[in-house]
Coordinates of C-alpha atoms and ligand atoms in Angstrom, one line a residue:
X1 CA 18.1 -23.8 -15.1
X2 CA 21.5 -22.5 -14.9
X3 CA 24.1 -21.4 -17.6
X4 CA 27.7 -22.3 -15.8
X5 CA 27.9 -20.5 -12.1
X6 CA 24.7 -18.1 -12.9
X7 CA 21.4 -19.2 -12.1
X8 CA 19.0 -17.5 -14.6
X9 CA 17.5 -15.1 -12.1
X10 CA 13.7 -14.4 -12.1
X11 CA 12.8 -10.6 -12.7
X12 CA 11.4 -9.1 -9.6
X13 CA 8.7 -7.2 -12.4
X14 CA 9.4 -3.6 -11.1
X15 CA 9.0 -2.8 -15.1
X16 CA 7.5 -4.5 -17.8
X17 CA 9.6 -5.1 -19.9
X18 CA 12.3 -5.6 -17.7
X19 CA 15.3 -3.7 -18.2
X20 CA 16.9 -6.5 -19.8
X21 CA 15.0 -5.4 -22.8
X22 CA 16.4 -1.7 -23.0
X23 CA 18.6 -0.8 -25.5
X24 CA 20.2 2.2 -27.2
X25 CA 17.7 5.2 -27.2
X26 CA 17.6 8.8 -29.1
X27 CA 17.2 11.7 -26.2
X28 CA 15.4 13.5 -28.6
X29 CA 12.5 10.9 -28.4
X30 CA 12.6 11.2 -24.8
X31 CA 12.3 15.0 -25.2
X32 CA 8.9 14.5 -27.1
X33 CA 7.5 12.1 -24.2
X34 CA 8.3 14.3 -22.0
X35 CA 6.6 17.3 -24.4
X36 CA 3.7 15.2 -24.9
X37 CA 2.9 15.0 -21.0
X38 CA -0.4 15.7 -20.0
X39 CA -0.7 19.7 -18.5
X40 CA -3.1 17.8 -15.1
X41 CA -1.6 14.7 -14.6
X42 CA 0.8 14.5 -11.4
X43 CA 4.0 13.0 -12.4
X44 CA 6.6 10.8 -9.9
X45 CA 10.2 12.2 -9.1
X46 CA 13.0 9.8 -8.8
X47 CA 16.6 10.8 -7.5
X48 CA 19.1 8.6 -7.8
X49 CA 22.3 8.8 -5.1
X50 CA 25.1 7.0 -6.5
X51 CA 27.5 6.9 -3.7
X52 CA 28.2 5.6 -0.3
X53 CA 30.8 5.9 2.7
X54 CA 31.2 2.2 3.0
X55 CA 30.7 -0.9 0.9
X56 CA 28.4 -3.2 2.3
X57 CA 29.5 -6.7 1.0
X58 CA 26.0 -7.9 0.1
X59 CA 24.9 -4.9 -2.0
X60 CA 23.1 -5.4 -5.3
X61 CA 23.0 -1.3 -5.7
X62 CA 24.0 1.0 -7.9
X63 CA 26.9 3.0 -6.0
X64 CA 30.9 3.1 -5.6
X65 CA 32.4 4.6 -2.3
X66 CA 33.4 7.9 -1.6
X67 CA 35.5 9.1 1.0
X68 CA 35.7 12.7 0.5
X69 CA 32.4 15.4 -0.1
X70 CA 34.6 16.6 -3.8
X71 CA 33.0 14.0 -6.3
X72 CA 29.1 14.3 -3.8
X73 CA 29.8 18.1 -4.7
X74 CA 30.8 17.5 -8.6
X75 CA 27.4 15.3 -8.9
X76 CA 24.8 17.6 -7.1
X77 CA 26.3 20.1 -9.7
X78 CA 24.9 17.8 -12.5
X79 CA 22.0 16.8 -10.5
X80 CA 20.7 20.5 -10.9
X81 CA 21.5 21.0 -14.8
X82 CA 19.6 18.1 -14.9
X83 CA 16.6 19.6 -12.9
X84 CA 16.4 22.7 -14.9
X85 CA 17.4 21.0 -18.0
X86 CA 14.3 18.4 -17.9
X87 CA 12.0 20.5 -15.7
X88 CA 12.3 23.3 -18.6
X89 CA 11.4 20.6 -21.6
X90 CA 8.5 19.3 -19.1
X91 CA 6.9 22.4 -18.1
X92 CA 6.5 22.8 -14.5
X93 CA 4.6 19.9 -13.5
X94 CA 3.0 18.8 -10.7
X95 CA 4.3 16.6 -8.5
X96 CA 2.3 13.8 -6.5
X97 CA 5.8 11.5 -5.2
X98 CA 9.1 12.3 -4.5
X99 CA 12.1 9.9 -4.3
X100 CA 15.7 10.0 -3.2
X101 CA 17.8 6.7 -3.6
X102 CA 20.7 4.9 -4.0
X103 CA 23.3 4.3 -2.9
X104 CA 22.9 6.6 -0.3
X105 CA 20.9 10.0 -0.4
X106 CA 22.4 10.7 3.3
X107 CA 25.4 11.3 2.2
X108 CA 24.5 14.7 0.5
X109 CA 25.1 17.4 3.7
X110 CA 21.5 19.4 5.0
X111 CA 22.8 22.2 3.3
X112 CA 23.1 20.7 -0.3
X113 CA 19.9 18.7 0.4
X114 CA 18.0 21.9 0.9
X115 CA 18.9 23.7 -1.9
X116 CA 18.3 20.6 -4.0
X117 CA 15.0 20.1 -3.2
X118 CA 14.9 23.9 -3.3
X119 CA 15.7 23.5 -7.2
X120 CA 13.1 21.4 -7.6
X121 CA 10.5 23.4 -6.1
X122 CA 11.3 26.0 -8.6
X123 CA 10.7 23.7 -11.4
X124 CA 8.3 21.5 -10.4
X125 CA 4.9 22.2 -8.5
X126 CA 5.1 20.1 -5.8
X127 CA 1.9 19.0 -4.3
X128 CA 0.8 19.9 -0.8
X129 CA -0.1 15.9 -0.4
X130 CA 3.1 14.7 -2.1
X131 CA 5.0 11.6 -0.4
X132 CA 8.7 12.8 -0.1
X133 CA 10.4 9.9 0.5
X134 CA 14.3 9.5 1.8
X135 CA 16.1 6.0 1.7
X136 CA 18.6 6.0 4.8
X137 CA 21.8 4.5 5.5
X138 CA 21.6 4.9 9.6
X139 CA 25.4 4.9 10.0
X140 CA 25.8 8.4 7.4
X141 CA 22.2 10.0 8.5
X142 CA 22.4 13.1 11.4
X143 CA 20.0 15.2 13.4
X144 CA 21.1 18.5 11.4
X145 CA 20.2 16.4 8.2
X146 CA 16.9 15.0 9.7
X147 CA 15.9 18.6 10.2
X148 CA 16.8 19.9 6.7
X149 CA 14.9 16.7 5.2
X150 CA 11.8 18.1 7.4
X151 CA 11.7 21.6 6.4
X152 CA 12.3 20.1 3.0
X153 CA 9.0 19.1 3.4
X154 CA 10.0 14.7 3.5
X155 CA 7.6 13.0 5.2
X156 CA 8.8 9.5 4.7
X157 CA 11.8 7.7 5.2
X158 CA 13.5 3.8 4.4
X159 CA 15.7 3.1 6.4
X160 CA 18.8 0.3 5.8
X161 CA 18.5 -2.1 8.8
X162 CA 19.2 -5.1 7.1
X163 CA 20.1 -7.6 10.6
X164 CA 20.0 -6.5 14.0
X165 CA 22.4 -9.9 14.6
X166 CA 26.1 -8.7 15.1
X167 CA 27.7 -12.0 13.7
X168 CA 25.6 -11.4 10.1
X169 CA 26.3 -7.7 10.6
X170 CA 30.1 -8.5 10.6
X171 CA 29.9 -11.0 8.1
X172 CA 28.1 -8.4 5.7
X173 CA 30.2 -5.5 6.5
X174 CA 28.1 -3.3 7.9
X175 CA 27.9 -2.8 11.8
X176 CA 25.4 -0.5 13.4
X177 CA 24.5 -1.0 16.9
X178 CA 21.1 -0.3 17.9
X179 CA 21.8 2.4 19.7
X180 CA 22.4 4.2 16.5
X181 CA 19.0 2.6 15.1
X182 CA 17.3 4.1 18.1
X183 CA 18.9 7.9 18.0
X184 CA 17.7 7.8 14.0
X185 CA 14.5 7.4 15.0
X186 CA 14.5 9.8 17.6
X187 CA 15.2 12.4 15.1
X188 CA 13.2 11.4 12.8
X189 CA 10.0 11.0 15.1
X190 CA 11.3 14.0 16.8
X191 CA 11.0 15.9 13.7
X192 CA 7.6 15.1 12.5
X193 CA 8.7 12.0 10.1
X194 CA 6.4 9.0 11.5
X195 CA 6.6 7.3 8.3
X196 CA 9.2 4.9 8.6
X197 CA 10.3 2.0 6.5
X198 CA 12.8 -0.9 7.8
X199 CA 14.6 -2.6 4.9
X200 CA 15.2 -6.1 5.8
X201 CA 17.3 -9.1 4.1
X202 CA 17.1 -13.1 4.8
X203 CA 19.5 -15.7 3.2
X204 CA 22.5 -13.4 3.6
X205 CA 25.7 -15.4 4.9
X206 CA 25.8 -16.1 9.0
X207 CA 22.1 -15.3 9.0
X208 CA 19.8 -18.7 10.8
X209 CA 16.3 -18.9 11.9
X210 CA 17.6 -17.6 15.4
X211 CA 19.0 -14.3 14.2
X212 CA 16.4 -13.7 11.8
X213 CA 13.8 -13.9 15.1
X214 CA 16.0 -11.5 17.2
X215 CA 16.0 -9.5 13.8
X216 CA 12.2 -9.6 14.0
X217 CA 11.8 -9.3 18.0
X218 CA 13.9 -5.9 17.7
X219 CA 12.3 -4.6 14.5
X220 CA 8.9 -5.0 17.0
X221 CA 10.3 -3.0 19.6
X222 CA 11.7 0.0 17.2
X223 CA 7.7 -0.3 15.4
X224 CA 8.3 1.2 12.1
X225 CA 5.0 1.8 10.0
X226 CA 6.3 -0.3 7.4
X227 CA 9.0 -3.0 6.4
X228 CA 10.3 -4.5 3.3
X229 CA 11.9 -8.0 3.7
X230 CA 14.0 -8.8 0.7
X231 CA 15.6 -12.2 -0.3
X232 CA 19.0 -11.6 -0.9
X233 CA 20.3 -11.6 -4.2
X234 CA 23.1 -12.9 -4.7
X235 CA 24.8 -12.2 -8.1
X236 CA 29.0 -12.4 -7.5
X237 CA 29.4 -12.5 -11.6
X238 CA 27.6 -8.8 -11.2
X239 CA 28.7 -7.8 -8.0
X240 CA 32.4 -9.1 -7.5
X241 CA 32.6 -7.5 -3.8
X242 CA 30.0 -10.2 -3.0
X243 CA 32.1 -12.6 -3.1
X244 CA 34.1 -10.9 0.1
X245 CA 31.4 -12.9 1.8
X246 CA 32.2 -16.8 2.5
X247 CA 29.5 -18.8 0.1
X248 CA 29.7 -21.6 2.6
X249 CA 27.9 -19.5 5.0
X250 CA 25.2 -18.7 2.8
X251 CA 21.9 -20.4 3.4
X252 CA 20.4 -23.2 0.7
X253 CA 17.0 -22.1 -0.8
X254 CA 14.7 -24.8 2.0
X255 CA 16.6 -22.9 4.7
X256 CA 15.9 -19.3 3.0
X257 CA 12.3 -20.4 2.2
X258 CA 12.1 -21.2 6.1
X259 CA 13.8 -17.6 7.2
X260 CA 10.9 -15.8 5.0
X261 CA 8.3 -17.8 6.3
X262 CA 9.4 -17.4 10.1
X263 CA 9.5 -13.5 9.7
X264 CA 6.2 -13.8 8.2
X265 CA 4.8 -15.3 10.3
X266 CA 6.2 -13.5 13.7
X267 CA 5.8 -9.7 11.8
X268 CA 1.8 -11.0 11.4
X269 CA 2.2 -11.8 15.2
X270 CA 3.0 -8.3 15.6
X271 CA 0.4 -7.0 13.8
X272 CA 1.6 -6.2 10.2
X273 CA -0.3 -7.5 7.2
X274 CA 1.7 -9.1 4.4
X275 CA 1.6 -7.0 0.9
X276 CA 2.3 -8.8 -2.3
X277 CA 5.9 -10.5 -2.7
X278 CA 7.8 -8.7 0.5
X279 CA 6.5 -6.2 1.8
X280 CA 4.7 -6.0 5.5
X281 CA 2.5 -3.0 6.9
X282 CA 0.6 -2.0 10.0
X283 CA -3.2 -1.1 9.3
X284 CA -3.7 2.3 8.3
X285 CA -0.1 2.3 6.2
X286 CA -1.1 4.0 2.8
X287 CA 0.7 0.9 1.2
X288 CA -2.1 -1.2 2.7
X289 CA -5.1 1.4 2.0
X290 CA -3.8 1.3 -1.5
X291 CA -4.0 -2.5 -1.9
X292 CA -7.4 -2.6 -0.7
X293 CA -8.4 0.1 -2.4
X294 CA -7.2 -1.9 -5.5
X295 CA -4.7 1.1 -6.7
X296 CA -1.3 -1.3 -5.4
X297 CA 1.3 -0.3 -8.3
X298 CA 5.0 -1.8 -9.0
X299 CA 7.5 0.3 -10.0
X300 CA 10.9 1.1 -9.3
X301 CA 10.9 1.1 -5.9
X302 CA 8.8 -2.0 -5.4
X303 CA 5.2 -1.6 -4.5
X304 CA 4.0 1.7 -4.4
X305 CA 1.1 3.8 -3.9
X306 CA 2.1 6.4 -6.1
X307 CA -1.1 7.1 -8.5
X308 CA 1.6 8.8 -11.0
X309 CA 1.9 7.0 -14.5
X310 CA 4.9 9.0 -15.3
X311 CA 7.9 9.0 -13.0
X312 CA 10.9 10.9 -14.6
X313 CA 14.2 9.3 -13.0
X314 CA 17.5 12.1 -12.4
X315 CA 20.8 11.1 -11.9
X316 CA 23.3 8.3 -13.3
X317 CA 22.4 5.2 -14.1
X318 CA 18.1 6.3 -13.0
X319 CA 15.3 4.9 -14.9
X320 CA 12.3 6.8 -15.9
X321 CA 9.4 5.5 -17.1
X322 CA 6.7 7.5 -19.2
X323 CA 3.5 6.5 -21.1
X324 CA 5.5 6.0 -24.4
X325 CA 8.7 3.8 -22.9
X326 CA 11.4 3.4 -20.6
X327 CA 14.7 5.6 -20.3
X328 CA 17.5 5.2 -18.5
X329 CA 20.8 7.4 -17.6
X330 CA 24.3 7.0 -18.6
X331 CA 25.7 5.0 -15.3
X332 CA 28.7 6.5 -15.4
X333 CA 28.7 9.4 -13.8
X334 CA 31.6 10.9 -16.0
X335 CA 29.9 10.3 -18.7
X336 CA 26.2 11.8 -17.5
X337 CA 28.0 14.8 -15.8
X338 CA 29.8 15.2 -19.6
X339 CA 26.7 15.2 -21.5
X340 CA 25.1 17.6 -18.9
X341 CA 27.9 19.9 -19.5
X342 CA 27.5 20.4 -23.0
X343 CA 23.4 20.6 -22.1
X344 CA 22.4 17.4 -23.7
X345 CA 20.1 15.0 -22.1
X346 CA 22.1 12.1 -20.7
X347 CA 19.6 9.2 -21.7
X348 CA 21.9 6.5 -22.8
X349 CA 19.1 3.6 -23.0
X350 CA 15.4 2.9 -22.8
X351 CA 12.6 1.1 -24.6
X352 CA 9.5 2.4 -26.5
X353 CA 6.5 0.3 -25.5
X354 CA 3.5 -0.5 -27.4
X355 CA 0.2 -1.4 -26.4
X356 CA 0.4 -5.3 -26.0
X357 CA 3.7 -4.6 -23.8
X358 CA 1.0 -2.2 -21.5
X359 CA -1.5 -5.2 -21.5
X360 CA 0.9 -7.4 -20.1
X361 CA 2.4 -4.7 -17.9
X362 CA -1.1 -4.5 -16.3
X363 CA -1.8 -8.5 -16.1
X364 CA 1.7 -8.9 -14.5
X365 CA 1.3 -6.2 -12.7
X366 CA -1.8 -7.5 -11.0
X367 CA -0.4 -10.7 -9.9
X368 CA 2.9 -9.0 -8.6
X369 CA 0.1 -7.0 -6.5
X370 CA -2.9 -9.3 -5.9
X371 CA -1.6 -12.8 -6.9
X372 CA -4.4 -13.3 -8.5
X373 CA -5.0 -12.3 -12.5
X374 CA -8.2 -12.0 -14.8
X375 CA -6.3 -11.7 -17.8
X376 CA -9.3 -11.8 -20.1
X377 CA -10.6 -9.0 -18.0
X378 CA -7.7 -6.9 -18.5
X379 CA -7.2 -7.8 -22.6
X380 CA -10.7 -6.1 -22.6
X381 CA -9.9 -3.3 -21.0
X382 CA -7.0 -2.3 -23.5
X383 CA -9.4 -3.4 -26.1
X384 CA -6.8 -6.1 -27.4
X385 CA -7.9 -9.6 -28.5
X386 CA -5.8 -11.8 -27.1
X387 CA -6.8 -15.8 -26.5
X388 CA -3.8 -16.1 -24.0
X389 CA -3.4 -19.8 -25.4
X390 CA 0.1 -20.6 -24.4
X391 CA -0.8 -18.6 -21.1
X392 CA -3.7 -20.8 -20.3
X393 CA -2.0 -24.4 -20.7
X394 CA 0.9 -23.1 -18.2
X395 CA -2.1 -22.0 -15.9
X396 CA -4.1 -25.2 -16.1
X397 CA -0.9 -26.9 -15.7
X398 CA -0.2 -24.7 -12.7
X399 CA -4.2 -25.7 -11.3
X400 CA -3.6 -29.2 -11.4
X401 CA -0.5 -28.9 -9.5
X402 CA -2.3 -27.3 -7.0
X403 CA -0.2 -23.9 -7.3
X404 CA -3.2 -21.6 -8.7
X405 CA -6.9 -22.1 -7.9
X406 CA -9.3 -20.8 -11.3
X407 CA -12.6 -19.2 -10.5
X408 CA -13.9 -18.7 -14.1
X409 CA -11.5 -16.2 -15.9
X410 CA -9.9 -15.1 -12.6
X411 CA -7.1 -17.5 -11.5
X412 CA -5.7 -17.0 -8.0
X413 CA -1.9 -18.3 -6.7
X414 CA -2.8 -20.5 -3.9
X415 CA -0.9 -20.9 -0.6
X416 CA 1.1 -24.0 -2.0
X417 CA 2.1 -21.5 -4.5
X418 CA 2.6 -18.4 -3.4
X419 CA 6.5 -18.6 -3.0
X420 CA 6.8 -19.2 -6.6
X421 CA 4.8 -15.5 -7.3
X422 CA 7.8 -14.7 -9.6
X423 CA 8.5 -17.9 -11.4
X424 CA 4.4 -17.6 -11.8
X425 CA 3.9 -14.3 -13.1
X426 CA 6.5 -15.2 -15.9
X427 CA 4.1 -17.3 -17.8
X428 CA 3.0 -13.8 -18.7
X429 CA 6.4 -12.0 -19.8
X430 CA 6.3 -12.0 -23.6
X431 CA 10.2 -11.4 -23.1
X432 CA 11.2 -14.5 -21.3
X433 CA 12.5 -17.5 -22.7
X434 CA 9.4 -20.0 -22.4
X435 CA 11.5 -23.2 -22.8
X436 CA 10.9 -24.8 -19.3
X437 CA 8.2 -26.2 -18.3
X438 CA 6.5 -23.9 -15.7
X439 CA 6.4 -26.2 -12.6
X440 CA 9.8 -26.8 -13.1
X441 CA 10.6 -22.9 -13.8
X442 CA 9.0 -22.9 -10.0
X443 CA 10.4 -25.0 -8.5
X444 CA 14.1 -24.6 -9.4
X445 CA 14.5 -20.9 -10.6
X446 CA 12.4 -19.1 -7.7
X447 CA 15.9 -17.7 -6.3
X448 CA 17.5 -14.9 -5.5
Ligands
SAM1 C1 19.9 1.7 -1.7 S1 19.7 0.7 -0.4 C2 19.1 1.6 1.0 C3 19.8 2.8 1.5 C4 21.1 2.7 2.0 N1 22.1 2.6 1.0 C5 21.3 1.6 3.0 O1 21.8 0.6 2.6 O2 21.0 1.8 4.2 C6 18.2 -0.2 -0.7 C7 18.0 -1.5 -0.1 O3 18.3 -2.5 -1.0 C8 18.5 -3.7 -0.3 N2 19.6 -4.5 -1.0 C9 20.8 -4.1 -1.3 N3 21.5 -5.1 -1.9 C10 20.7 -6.2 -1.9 C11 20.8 -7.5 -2.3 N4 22.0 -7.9 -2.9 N5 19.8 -8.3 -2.2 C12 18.6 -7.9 -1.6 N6 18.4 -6.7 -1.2 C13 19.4 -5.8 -1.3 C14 18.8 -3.4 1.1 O4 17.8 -3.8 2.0 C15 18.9 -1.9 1.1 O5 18.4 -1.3 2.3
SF4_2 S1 23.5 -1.5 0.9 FE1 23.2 0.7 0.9 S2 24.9 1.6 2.2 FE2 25.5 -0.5 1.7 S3 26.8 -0.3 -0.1 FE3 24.7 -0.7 -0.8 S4 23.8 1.2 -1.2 FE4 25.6 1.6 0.1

């Protein structure tokens, strides 16, 4: 379905509800969440970076160019009243996961990093088994700054690859030669920091089923640990640099289906095992141990390990996410620097939740992880009666088209169906408008 040139776009379900839901939210309630945290339980740290050296044309991010270190400066300076503001209301908790995104987190110097993440040590107990993760742009990273992120104690790193191809790199913007690929991970191997992630996107413009092999043929040669492989999103009415990019290069949705299911199928060839909607890991990854384990999560950041149910996001625009709701930053940075300055807490938005929201967050959740769902199962476990009515004709309808197979309660995406995973899983979102039929929903709104 489409309203005029914007295809409705199906949430990705790294929050239920999805952000669309959020609305205007007193900091003070946020101050009693965070009061009311348990004094045990490890909580998640998320930094958001809002600013890069260079726009990439294709970028869905939250960021705006800088070409001098001034406004970097000006924001770590809000970035720690925000530490010490929150960490004080928290109580120095412990920390099981760290994360630093963006935008780009390279673009802080070593120096500022370290005292950062010096700050937070201070009011936060990190964990000696903590995940400190770093998202890196390649072309803004350097040696001096891998070594601060290592005696910073970050032992894992994403970094921004995108296409190896130099005809999609030009057409997005963004050149990097793989020579610059290879130094990165010199220094970061070199330093200790063998967890490496390669971000990777099909169905941007230029991109065919030829570069996306040389794409996959170099990624195999470089070996990270772990890659994600995103569809590109392409949302120009959001995004207006986007449309830099010529639409008529941009692949139709059989031809991005086909990209997707060629770097499938060579990154199994090389020995990575798929993980729910886009992600790809070789055995041993704690992504991988997690899913079979049964503890996969999604959250911000996609799929995660992270046992933490509470991750408290810094930074403009940065989403938190707590046992009692969802908050979210002012996202502009005036405006969250301003309400720093005066000491406030510069929550802008958010959402409470209530328990039938968590019972769906868990049932989507599930199929996001597993693509497979016992929904009955999970109503029990939150003690809810629910009889999933509407639910179960979209899921028999979904059986007889051969999408889902149903094993008693459980119900399982099939092969056939598993490109519509998204469209799928919202049957479940109490939030989304239900007028479509849901074979239909899958087969024209699984996009972008
Ligand atoms: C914040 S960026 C990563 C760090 C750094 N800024 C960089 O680009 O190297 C996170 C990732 O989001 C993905 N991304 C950005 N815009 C996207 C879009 N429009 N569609 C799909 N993925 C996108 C890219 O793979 C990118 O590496
Ligand atoms: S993709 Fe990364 S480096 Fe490029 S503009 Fe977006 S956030 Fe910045």
């Amino acid at each position: 379905m489409t309203t005029g040139n914007k295809p409705r776009r199906l949430p990705r379900y790294t929050s239920y509800p999805t952000a669309l839901e959020f609305d205007e939210l007193d900091p003070a309630l946020y101050a009693k969440w965070l009061g009311d945290l348990s004094e045990d339980q490890p909580v998640s740290l998320y930094f958001h970076i809002p600013f890069c050296e260079k726009l990439c044309w294709f970028c869905g991010c939250f960021t705006k160019i800088s070409n001098s270190y001034e406004p970097i400066r000006r924001y770590l300076d809000s970035l720690r009243q925000e530490i010490s503001l929150i960490g004080g209301i928290a109580g120095r908790k412990k920390v099981s996961h760290i994360h630093f995104g963006g935008g780009s987190p390279t673009i802080i110097n070593a120096e500022s990093f370290q005292d950062l993440m010096a700050l937070v040590r201070e009011n936060f107990e990190i964990l000696p088994e903590a995940e400190i993760a770093v998202e890196i742009d390649p072309r803004t990273c350097s040696q001096d700054k891998v070594t601060a992120y290592a005696a910073s104690g970050v032992n894992r790193v994403s970094l921004g690859i995108q296409d190896f191809n130099i005809e999609v790199q030009q057409a997005i913007n963004r050149v990097q030669p793989d020579a610059l690929i290879a130094d990165n991970l010199r220094w970061f191997r070199d330093a200790g920091i063998g967890n490496i992630n390669f971000d990777l996107i099909y169905g941007m413009p230029r991109q065919t089923l030829d570069t996306i092999e040389e794409t996959i043929v170099k990624t195999g040669e470089f070996a990270p640990s772990r890659i994600a492989l995103f569809g590109y999103a392409h949302v120009p009415w959001l995004k207006k640099h986007q449309q830099m990019m010529d639409k008529h290069h941009l692949p139709e949705q059989a031809e991005r289906q086909a990209m997707f299911d060629l770097a499938s199928r060579k990154l199994e060839g090389l020995g990575y095992l798929a993980i729910g909607l886009d992600h790809f890991a070789r055995p041993g990854d704690s992504l991988l141990v997690a899913r079979d384990r049964g503890l996969l999560r999604r959250n911000f950041q996609g799929y995660s390990a992270d046992k933490a149910t509470t991750m408290i996001g810094f930074g403009a625009s940065a989403i938190g996410s707590l046992p009692g709701g969802y908050v979210q930053n002012s996202p502009d940075v005036r405006l969250y620097a301003q309400a720093l300055e005066k000491g406030k807490i510069p929550v802008r938005r958010g959402l409470k939740v209530n328990k039938t929201d968590l019972m769906y967050r868990e049932v989507i959740s599930t199929l996001m992880c597993y693509f497979a769902v016992d929904p009955d199962a999970i109503a029990d476990r939150h003690g809810i009666k629910a009889t999933f009515s509407r639910e179960k004709a979209d899921l028999a309808r979904l059986v007889e088209a051969g999408y889902m197979e149903q094993d008693g309660s459980l119900y399982r995406i099939s092969e056939r169906g598993q490109p519509y995973l998204r469209a799928i899983a919202t049957l479940f979102d109490q939030y989304f408008p239900q007028g479509s039929d849901i074979i239909d929903r899958c087969v024209h709104e699984s996009e972008g």
